[in-house]
GROMACS .gro file of C-alpha atoms in nm:
model
  328
    1MET     CA    1   3.689   5.766  -4.452
    2SER     CA    2   3.960   5.562  -4.282
    3TYR     CA    3   4.049   5.515  -3.918
    4ASP     CA    4   4.391   5.523  -3.757
    5GLY     CA    5   4.437   5.176  -3.609
    6LYS     CA    6   4.655   5.298  -3.322
    7LEU     CA    7   4.398   5.557  -3.216
    8MET     CA    8   4.100   5.328  -3.275
    9ARG     CA    9   4.246   5.077  -3.031
   10ARG     CA   10   4.267   5.351  -2.768
   11ALA     CA   11   3.911   5.458  -2.847
   12MET     CA   12   3.783   5.101  -2.812
   13VAL     CA   13   3.953   5.063  -2.474
   14ARG     CA   14   3.774   5.375  -2.350
   15PHE     CA   15   3.449   5.258  -2.509
   16GLU     CA   16   3.470   4.925  -2.323
   17GLU     CA   17   3.568   5.099  -1.999
   18ALA     CA   18   3.257   5.316  -2.025
   19LYS     CA   19   3.043   5.004  -2.082
   20GLN     CA   20   3.194   4.844  -1.774
   21ARG     CA   21   3.125   5.155  -1.565
   22ARG     CA   22   2.760   5.145  -1.672
   23ALA     CA   23   2.742   4.773  -1.586
   24ASP     CA   24   2.899   4.839  -1.246
   25ALA     CA   25   2.650   5.119  -1.183
   26LEU     CA   26   2.362   4.883  -1.267
   27HIS     CA   27   2.493   4.619  -1.027
   28ALA     CA   28   2.526   4.883  -0.755
   29ARG     CA   29   2.162   4.984  -0.811
   30GLU     CA   30   2.057   4.619  -0.793
   31ARG     CA   31   2.238   4.565  -0.463
   32ALA     CA   32   2.079   4.875  -0.311
   33VAL     CA   33   1.727   4.782  -0.429
   34TYR     CA   34   1.762   4.416  -0.322
   35ALA     CA   35   1.863   4.530   0.027
   36ALA     CA   36   1.567   4.769   0.048
   37VAL     CA   37   1.309   4.538  -0.118
   38PRO     CA   38   1.412   4.170  -0.088
   39ARG     CA   39   1.106   4.058  -0.284
   40ILE     CA   40   1.254   4.218  -0.597
   41ALA     CA   41   1.565   3.999  -0.560
   42GLU     CA   42   1.335   3.695  -0.542
   43ILE     CA   43   1.149   3.810  -0.854
   44ASP     CA   44   1.473   3.859  -1.051
   45ALA     CA   45   1.586   3.508  -0.952
   46ALA     CA   46   1.249   3.370  -1.062
   47LEU     CA   47   1.271   3.560  -1.395
   48ARG     CA   48   1.610   3.404  -1.464
   49GLU     CA   49   1.462   3.063  -1.387
   50THR     CA   50   1.166   3.112  -1.622
   51MET     CA   51   1.404   3.214  -1.899
   52SER     CA   52   1.594   2.887  -1.866
   53LYS     CA   53   1.262   2.698  -1.863
   54LEU     CA   54   1.156   2.879  -2.181
   55ILE     CA   55   1.476   2.774  -2.354
   56SER     CA   56   1.439   2.413  -2.235
   57SER     CA   57   1.078   2.395  -2.354
   58ALA     CA   58   1.169   2.536  -2.693
   59LEU     CA   59   1.442   2.275  -2.735
   60ARG     CA   60   1.241   1.975  -2.605
   61ARG     CA   61   1.169   1.716  -2.873
   62GLY     CA   62   0.872   1.489  -2.921
   63THR     CA   63   0.608   1.716  -2.769
   64ASP     CA   64   0.440   2.039  -2.867
   65PRO     CA   65   0.627   2.306  -2.661
   66ARG     CA   66   0.381   2.586  -2.735
   67PRO     CA   67   0.143   2.542  -2.437
   68ALA     CA   68   0.432   2.528  -2.189
   69ILE     CA   69   0.598   2.827  -2.352
   70GLU     CA   70   0.277   3.033  -2.336
   71ALA     CA   71   0.229   2.946  -1.967
   72LEU     CA   72   0.588   3.045  -1.890
   73LYS     CA   73   0.547   3.371  -2.081
   74GLU     CA   74   0.241   3.457  -1.872
   75GLU     CA   75   0.432   3.375  -1.555
   76ASN     CA   76   0.721   3.594  -1.675
   77LEU     CA   77   0.495   3.888  -1.755
   78ALA     CA   78   0.323   3.863  -1.418
   79LEU     CA   79   0.657   3.872  -1.240
   80GLN     CA   80   0.767   4.173  -1.446
   81ARG     CA   81   0.447   4.360  -1.358
   82GLU     CA   82   0.492   4.286  -0.987
   83ARG     CA   83   0.855   4.397  -1.007
   84ALA     CA   84   0.764   4.730  -1.173
   85GLU     CA   85   0.487   4.795  -0.920
   86LEU     CA   86   0.722   4.728  -0.628
   87LEU     CA   87   0.987   4.961  -0.770
   88VAL     CA   88   0.739   5.246  -0.815
   89ALA     CA   89   0.587   5.184  -0.472
   90HIS     CA   90   0.932   5.226  -0.313
   91GLY     CA   91   1.012   5.547  -0.500
   92TYR     CA   92   1.211   5.407  -0.793
   93PRO     CA   93   1.135   5.446  -1.166
   94ALA     CA   94   0.974   5.134  -1.312
   95ASP     CA   95   1.275   5.079  -1.540
   96TYR     CA   96   1.536   5.152  -1.269
   97LEU     CA   97   1.694   4.807  -1.301
   98GLU     CA   98   1.664   4.771  -1.679
   99ASP     CA   99   1.989   4.698  -1.860
  100LYS     CA  100   1.922   4.939  -2.147
  101PRO     CA  101   2.197   5.006  -2.404
  102ASN     CA  102   2.346   5.353  -2.395
  103CYS     CA  103   2.333   5.361  -2.776
  104PRO     CA  104   2.008   5.235  -2.929
  105LEU     CA  105   2.164   5.233  -3.277
  106CYS     CA  106   2.419   4.957  -3.212
  107GLY     CA  107   2.318   4.815  -2.873
  108ASP     CA  108   2.655   4.927  -2.730
  109THR     CA  109   2.858   4.710  -2.967
  110GLY     CA  110   3.017   5.012  -3.136
  111TRP     CA  111   2.938   4.873  -3.481
  112ARG     CA  112   2.645   4.879  -3.720
  113GLY     CA  113   2.720   4.591  -3.950
  114SER     CA  114   3.069   4.656  -4.083
  115GLU     CA  115   3.048   5.031  -4.014
  116VAL     CA  116   3.167   5.213  -3.704
  117CYS     CA  117   2.868   5.343  -3.506
  118SER     CA  118   2.847   5.712  -3.425
  119CYS     CA  119   2.891   5.636  -3.052
  120LEU     CA  120   3.232   5.470  -3.104
  121ASN     CA  121   3.322   5.736  -3.360
  122ASP     CA  122   3.273   5.999  -3.087
  123TYR     CA  123   3.533   5.823  -2.872
  124TYR     CA  124   3.768   5.803  -3.170
  125ALA     CA  125   3.729   6.175  -3.242
  126ARG     CA  126   3.813   6.264  -2.881
  127VAL     CA  127   4.121   6.041  -2.879
  128GLN     CA  128   4.237   6.191  -3.208
  129LEU     CA  129   4.199   6.547  -3.078
  130GLU     CA  130   4.405   6.452  -2.773
  131GLU     CA  131   4.676   6.312  -2.999
  132LEU     CA  132   4.679   6.627  -3.211
  133SER     CA  133   4.686   6.844  -2.898
  134ARG     CA  134   5.024   6.697  -2.803
  135LEU     CA  135   5.180   6.903  -3.081
  136LEU     CA  136   4.920   7.169  -3.159
  137ASP     CA  137   4.754   7.424  -2.936
  138LEU     CA  138   4.400   7.325  -3.028
  139GLY     CA  139   4.270   7.500  -2.717
  140THR     CA  140   4.325   7.847  -2.865
  141GLN     CA  141   4.403   7.790  -3.231
  142SER     CA  142   4.077   7.796  -3.426
  143PHE     CA  143   3.935   7.979  -3.725
  144GLU     CA  144   3.718   8.180  -3.483
  145THR     CA  145   4.020   8.316  -3.291
  146PHE     CA  146   4.232   8.398  -3.598
  147SER     CA  147   4.311   8.772  -3.615
  148PHE     CA  148   4.405   8.974  -3.921
  149ASP     CA  149   4.501   9.279  -3.713
  150VAL     CA  150   4.865   9.166  -3.684
  151TYR     CA  151   4.910   9.176  -4.062
  152SER     CA  152   5.000   9.501  -4.232
  153PRO     CA  153   4.731   9.662  -4.450
  154TYR     CA  154   5.002   9.816  -4.672
  155ALA     CA  155   5.145   9.635  -4.973
  156PRO     CA  156   5.526   9.610  -4.983
  157LEU     CA  157   5.705   9.731  -5.294
  158ASP     CA  158   5.758   9.380  -5.430
  159GLN     CA  159   5.393   9.266  -5.386
  160ASP     CA  160   5.065   9.358  -5.551
  161ILE     CA  161   4.860   9.314  -5.232
  162SER     CA  162   4.911   9.377  -4.863
  163PRO     CA  163   4.998   9.099  -4.613
  164ARG     CA  164   4.652   9.142  -4.462
  165SER     CA  165   4.470   9.100  -4.793
  166ASN     CA  166   4.691   8.803  -4.872
  167MET     CA  167   4.608   8.643  -4.536
  168GLU     CA  168   4.238   8.699  -4.588
  169ARG     CA  169   4.269   8.506  -4.914
  170ILE     CA  170   4.471   8.228  -4.750
  171TYR     CA  171   4.236   8.214  -4.451
  172ASP     CA  172   3.934   8.168  -4.679
  173ALA     CA  173   4.115   7.893  -4.872
  174CYS     CA  174   4.211   7.707  -4.553
  175ARG     CA  175   3.869   7.744  -4.396
  176ASP     CA  176   3.692   7.619  -4.707
  177TYR     CA  177   3.939   7.331  -4.728
  178ALA     CA  178   3.869   7.227  -4.368
  179TYR     CA  179   3.491   7.250  -4.373
  180GLU     CA  180   3.456   7.094  -4.719
  181PHE     CA  181   3.716   6.821  -4.668
  182SER     CA  182   3.642   6.500  -4.858
  183PRO     CA  183   3.815   6.247  -5.086
  184ARG     CA  184   3.773   6.506  -5.362
  185SER     CA  185   3.977   6.768  -5.175
  186GLY     CA  186   4.318   6.868  -5.302
  187ASN     CA  187   4.650   6.919  -5.124
  188LEU     CA  188   4.802   7.238  -4.982
  189LEU     CA  189   5.154   7.380  -4.965
  190LEU     CA  190   5.185   7.658  -4.705
  191SER     CA  191   5.507   7.839  -4.792
  192GLY     CA  192   5.671   8.143  -4.636
  193ASP     CA  193   5.894   8.284  -4.366
  194PRO     CA  194   5.857   8.176  -3.999
  195GLY     CA  195   5.599   8.344  -3.778
  196LEU     CA  196   5.333   8.417  -4.038
  197GLY     CA  197   5.058   8.179  -3.922
  198LYS     CA  198   5.127   7.858  -4.113
  199THR     CA  199   5.119   7.634  -3.806
  200PHE     CA  200   4.819   7.820  -3.664
  201LEU     CA  201   4.613   7.758  -3.978
  202SER     CA  202   4.735   7.398  -3.993
  203ALA     CA  203   4.599   7.352  -3.641
  204CYS     CA  204   4.267   7.507  -3.744
  205ILE     CA  205   4.235   7.265  -4.035
  206ALA     CA  206   4.341   6.967  -3.821
  207ARG     CA  207   4.077   7.048  -3.560
  208VAL     CA  208   3.787   7.078  -3.807
  209VAL     CA  209   3.877   6.778  -4.023
  210SER     CA  210   3.936   6.562  -3.715
  211GLU     CA  211   3.599   6.656  -3.567
  212THR     CA  212   3.425   6.524  -3.879
  213GLY     CA  213   3.568   6.177  -3.807
  214HIS     CA  214   3.849   6.169  -4.063
  215SER     CA  215   4.187   6.036  -3.957
  216VAL     CA  216   4.439   6.320  -3.924
  217VAL     CA  217   4.810   6.289  -3.848
  218TYR     CA  218   5.012   6.601  -3.771
  219ASP     CA  219   5.387   6.585  -3.718
  220THR     CA  220   5.709   6.769  -3.788
  221ALA     CA  221   5.909   6.672  -4.094
  222ALA     CA  222   6.211   6.585  -3.876
  223HIS     CA  223   6.014   6.332  -3.670
  224ILE     CA  224   5.840   6.187  -3.973
  225PHE     CA  225   6.170   6.115  -4.146
  226GLU     CA  226   6.307   5.975  -3.821
  227ARG     CA  227   6.026   5.717  -3.817
  228PHE     CA  228   6.095   5.624  -4.180
  229GLU     CA  229   6.463   5.582  -4.094
  230ALA     CA  230   6.379   5.367  -3.790
  231GLN     CA  231   6.166   5.143  -4.009
  232LYS     CA  232   6.420   5.120  -4.290
  233PHE     CA  233   6.718   5.038  -4.072
  234SER     CA  234   6.532   4.830  -3.810
  235ARG     CA  235   6.602   5.068  -3.526
  236ASP     CA  236   6.268   4.993  -3.364
  237GLU     CA  237   6.234   4.626  -3.277
  238THR     CA  238   5.889   4.675  -3.122
  239GLY     CA  239   5.727   4.730  -3.462
  240GLY     CA  240   5.623   5.081  -3.364
  241ALA     CA  241   5.805   5.236  -3.659
  242ASP     CA  242   5.617   5.013  -3.904
  243GLU     CA  243   5.288   5.123  -3.753
  244ASP     CA  244   5.390   5.490  -3.755
  245VAL     CA  245   5.491   5.478  -4.121
  246SER     CA  246   5.167   5.302  -4.209
  247ARG     CA  247   4.970   5.575  -4.027
  248LEU     CA  248   5.161   5.846  -4.216
  249LEU     CA  249   5.089   5.689  -4.554
  250ARG     CA  250   4.729   5.581  -4.495
  251CYS     CA  251   4.561   5.857  -4.289
  252ASP     CA  252   4.296   6.071  -4.458
  253LEU     CA  253   4.492   6.390  -4.396
  254LEU     CA  254   4.865   6.420  -4.323
  255ILE     CA  255   5.000   6.756  -4.210
  256ILE     CA  256   5.380   6.786  -4.239
  257ASP     CA  257   5.511   7.085  -4.044
  258ASP     CA  258   5.849   7.259  -4.073
  259LEU     CA  259   5.966   7.085  -4.388
  260GLY     CA  260   6.321   7.197  -4.454
  261THR     CA  261   6.436   7.221  -4.092
  262GLU     CA  262   6.553   6.859  -4.091
  263LEU     CA  263   6.898   6.743  -4.199
  264THR     CA  264   6.839   6.673  -4.567
  265THR     CA  265   7.008   6.354  -4.685
  266GLU     CA  266   6.954   6.128  -4.982
  267PHE     CA  267   6.744   5.904  -4.759
  268VAL     CA  268   6.526   6.200  -4.657
  269ARG     CA  269   6.477   6.299  -5.021
  270SER     CA  270   6.373   5.942  -5.104
  271ALA     CA  271   6.136   5.921  -4.806
  272PHE     CA  272   5.979   6.257  -4.890
  273TYR     CA  273   5.918   6.150  -5.249
  274GLN     CA  274   5.766   5.823  -5.122
  275ILE     CA  275   5.525   6.013  -4.896
  276VAL     CA  276   5.418   6.259  -5.164
  277ASN     CA  277   5.389   6.002  -5.441
  278THR     CA  278   5.222   5.726  -5.237
  279ARG     CA  279   4.961   5.959  -5.096
  280LEU     CA  280   4.883   6.101  -5.440
  281MET     CA  281   4.852   5.752  -5.586
  282THR     CA  282   4.615   5.641  -5.307
  283ASN     CA  283   4.413   5.965  -5.313
  284LYS     CA  284   4.511   6.064  -4.959
  285LYS     CA  285   4.537   6.432  -4.880
  286THR     CA  286   4.845   6.618  -4.756
  287ILE     CA  287   4.927   6.964  -4.624
  288ILE     CA  288   5.292   7.070  -4.620
  289SER     CA  289   5.411   7.370  -4.421
  290THR     CA  290   5.758   7.501  -4.499
  291ASN     CA  291   5.977   7.810  -4.472
  292LEU     CA  292   6.119   7.725  -4.815
  293SER     CA  293   6.004   7.875  -5.143
  294PRO     CA  294   5.911   7.641  -5.430
  295ALA     CA  295   6.250   7.713  -5.591
  296GLU     CA  296   6.428   7.621  -5.267
  297LEU     CA  297   6.222   7.302  -5.240
  298SER     CA  298   6.340   7.205  -5.588
  299ARG     CA  299   6.705   7.266  -5.500
  300ARG     CA  300   6.683   7.073  -5.175
  301TYR     CA  301   6.459   6.779  -5.267
  302GLY     CA  302   6.483   6.761  -5.646
  303ALA     CA  303   6.291   6.883  -5.948
  304ASN     CA  304   6.076   6.568  -5.955
  305ILE     CA  305   5.935   6.651  -5.610
  306LEU     CA  306   5.857   7.009  -5.709
  307SER     CA  307   5.690   6.882  -6.025
  308ARG     CA  308   5.461   6.654  -5.823
  309ILE     CA  309   5.377   6.934  -5.579
  310GLU     CA  310   5.314   7.199  -5.845
  311GLY     CA  311   5.091   6.956  -6.033
  312ALA     CA  312   4.880   6.839  -5.739
  313TYR     CA  313   4.903   7.100  -5.461
  314ARG     CA  314   4.753   7.443  -5.419
  315ILE     CA  315   5.043   7.670  -5.320
  316LEU     CA  316   4.959   7.939  -5.064
  317PRO     CA  317   5.246   8.191  -5.024
  318PHE     CA  318   5.272   8.369  -4.688
  319PHE     CA  319   5.456   8.702  -4.657
  320GLY     CA  320   5.483   8.989  -4.411
  321ASP     CA  321   5.645   9.059  -4.076
  322ASP     CA  322   5.691   8.788  -3.811
  323ILE     CA  323   5.373   8.817  -3.601
  324ARG     CA  324   5.537   8.645  -3.303
  325LYS     CA  325   5.789   8.928  -3.275
  326GLN     CA  326   5.508   9.184  -3.294
  327LYS     CA  327   5.328   9.021  -3.001
  328LYS     CA  328   5.630   9.039  -2.770
   0.00000   0.00000   0.00000
């Protein structure tokens, strides 16, 4: 599993902000308790002093520090007992002023060794869903809200099955793909006319895969190729294009929407081949949504692209009547 550096930085900012809010809340509790029970303020000052004495005794050379350390420990424990008793006597929990970590697994560092802790991963998942929601309607688009009623139950003359039966097959394939996503997953090509549910199912997959902590990037083909062009011809002096291209090539799952609607140039063909080939070579997964048939993809982008897709992608053909027109 890999993390999107751009989104992880946002997640870490929010993580640190939450830590600071908890620290501020603790200080506010301390001020209120100190004002109500001044003796507790005196005890906390004394506890800080005994801690410095403990450190000094442990570091002192030439004498046995153990007796002094034991005496200081007893003094410290006595102060802690008095503090807890005073808090309870004044209606506070005994641990009201304890600076306890919100996450016991990592102590609020966000990391467990070299691995991201689940607490920081939760922040990352929320940031990623927000990013995906800029382009996808994740609020309503889910496998649970998908409806087959808008697809005809009657097979057209040129097909062996009805649009509804076909969509049930595609739905099952997409749902299984999302919930079983892993480095062993394959790649998908969603191909068919506009208005048949390709973007809806892409959103469903993006939501589920993102919620499991995998890095997911969704974007239109036109914008993706624009970022490659900005990187290639140095049209972005801030370095943002370099980062965007890196995200596109390295994320766990890349979803390319509306392939074929962009102006297709030799540069676009080269960039598209780079995306497909690089992600296959690095075992990163890709979903491509397009209105073009495989034959049209070959004519537009070249036979070598179609060969790579046919060899490594599961092709899911959509057909039927435009469901958006039916809903009007």
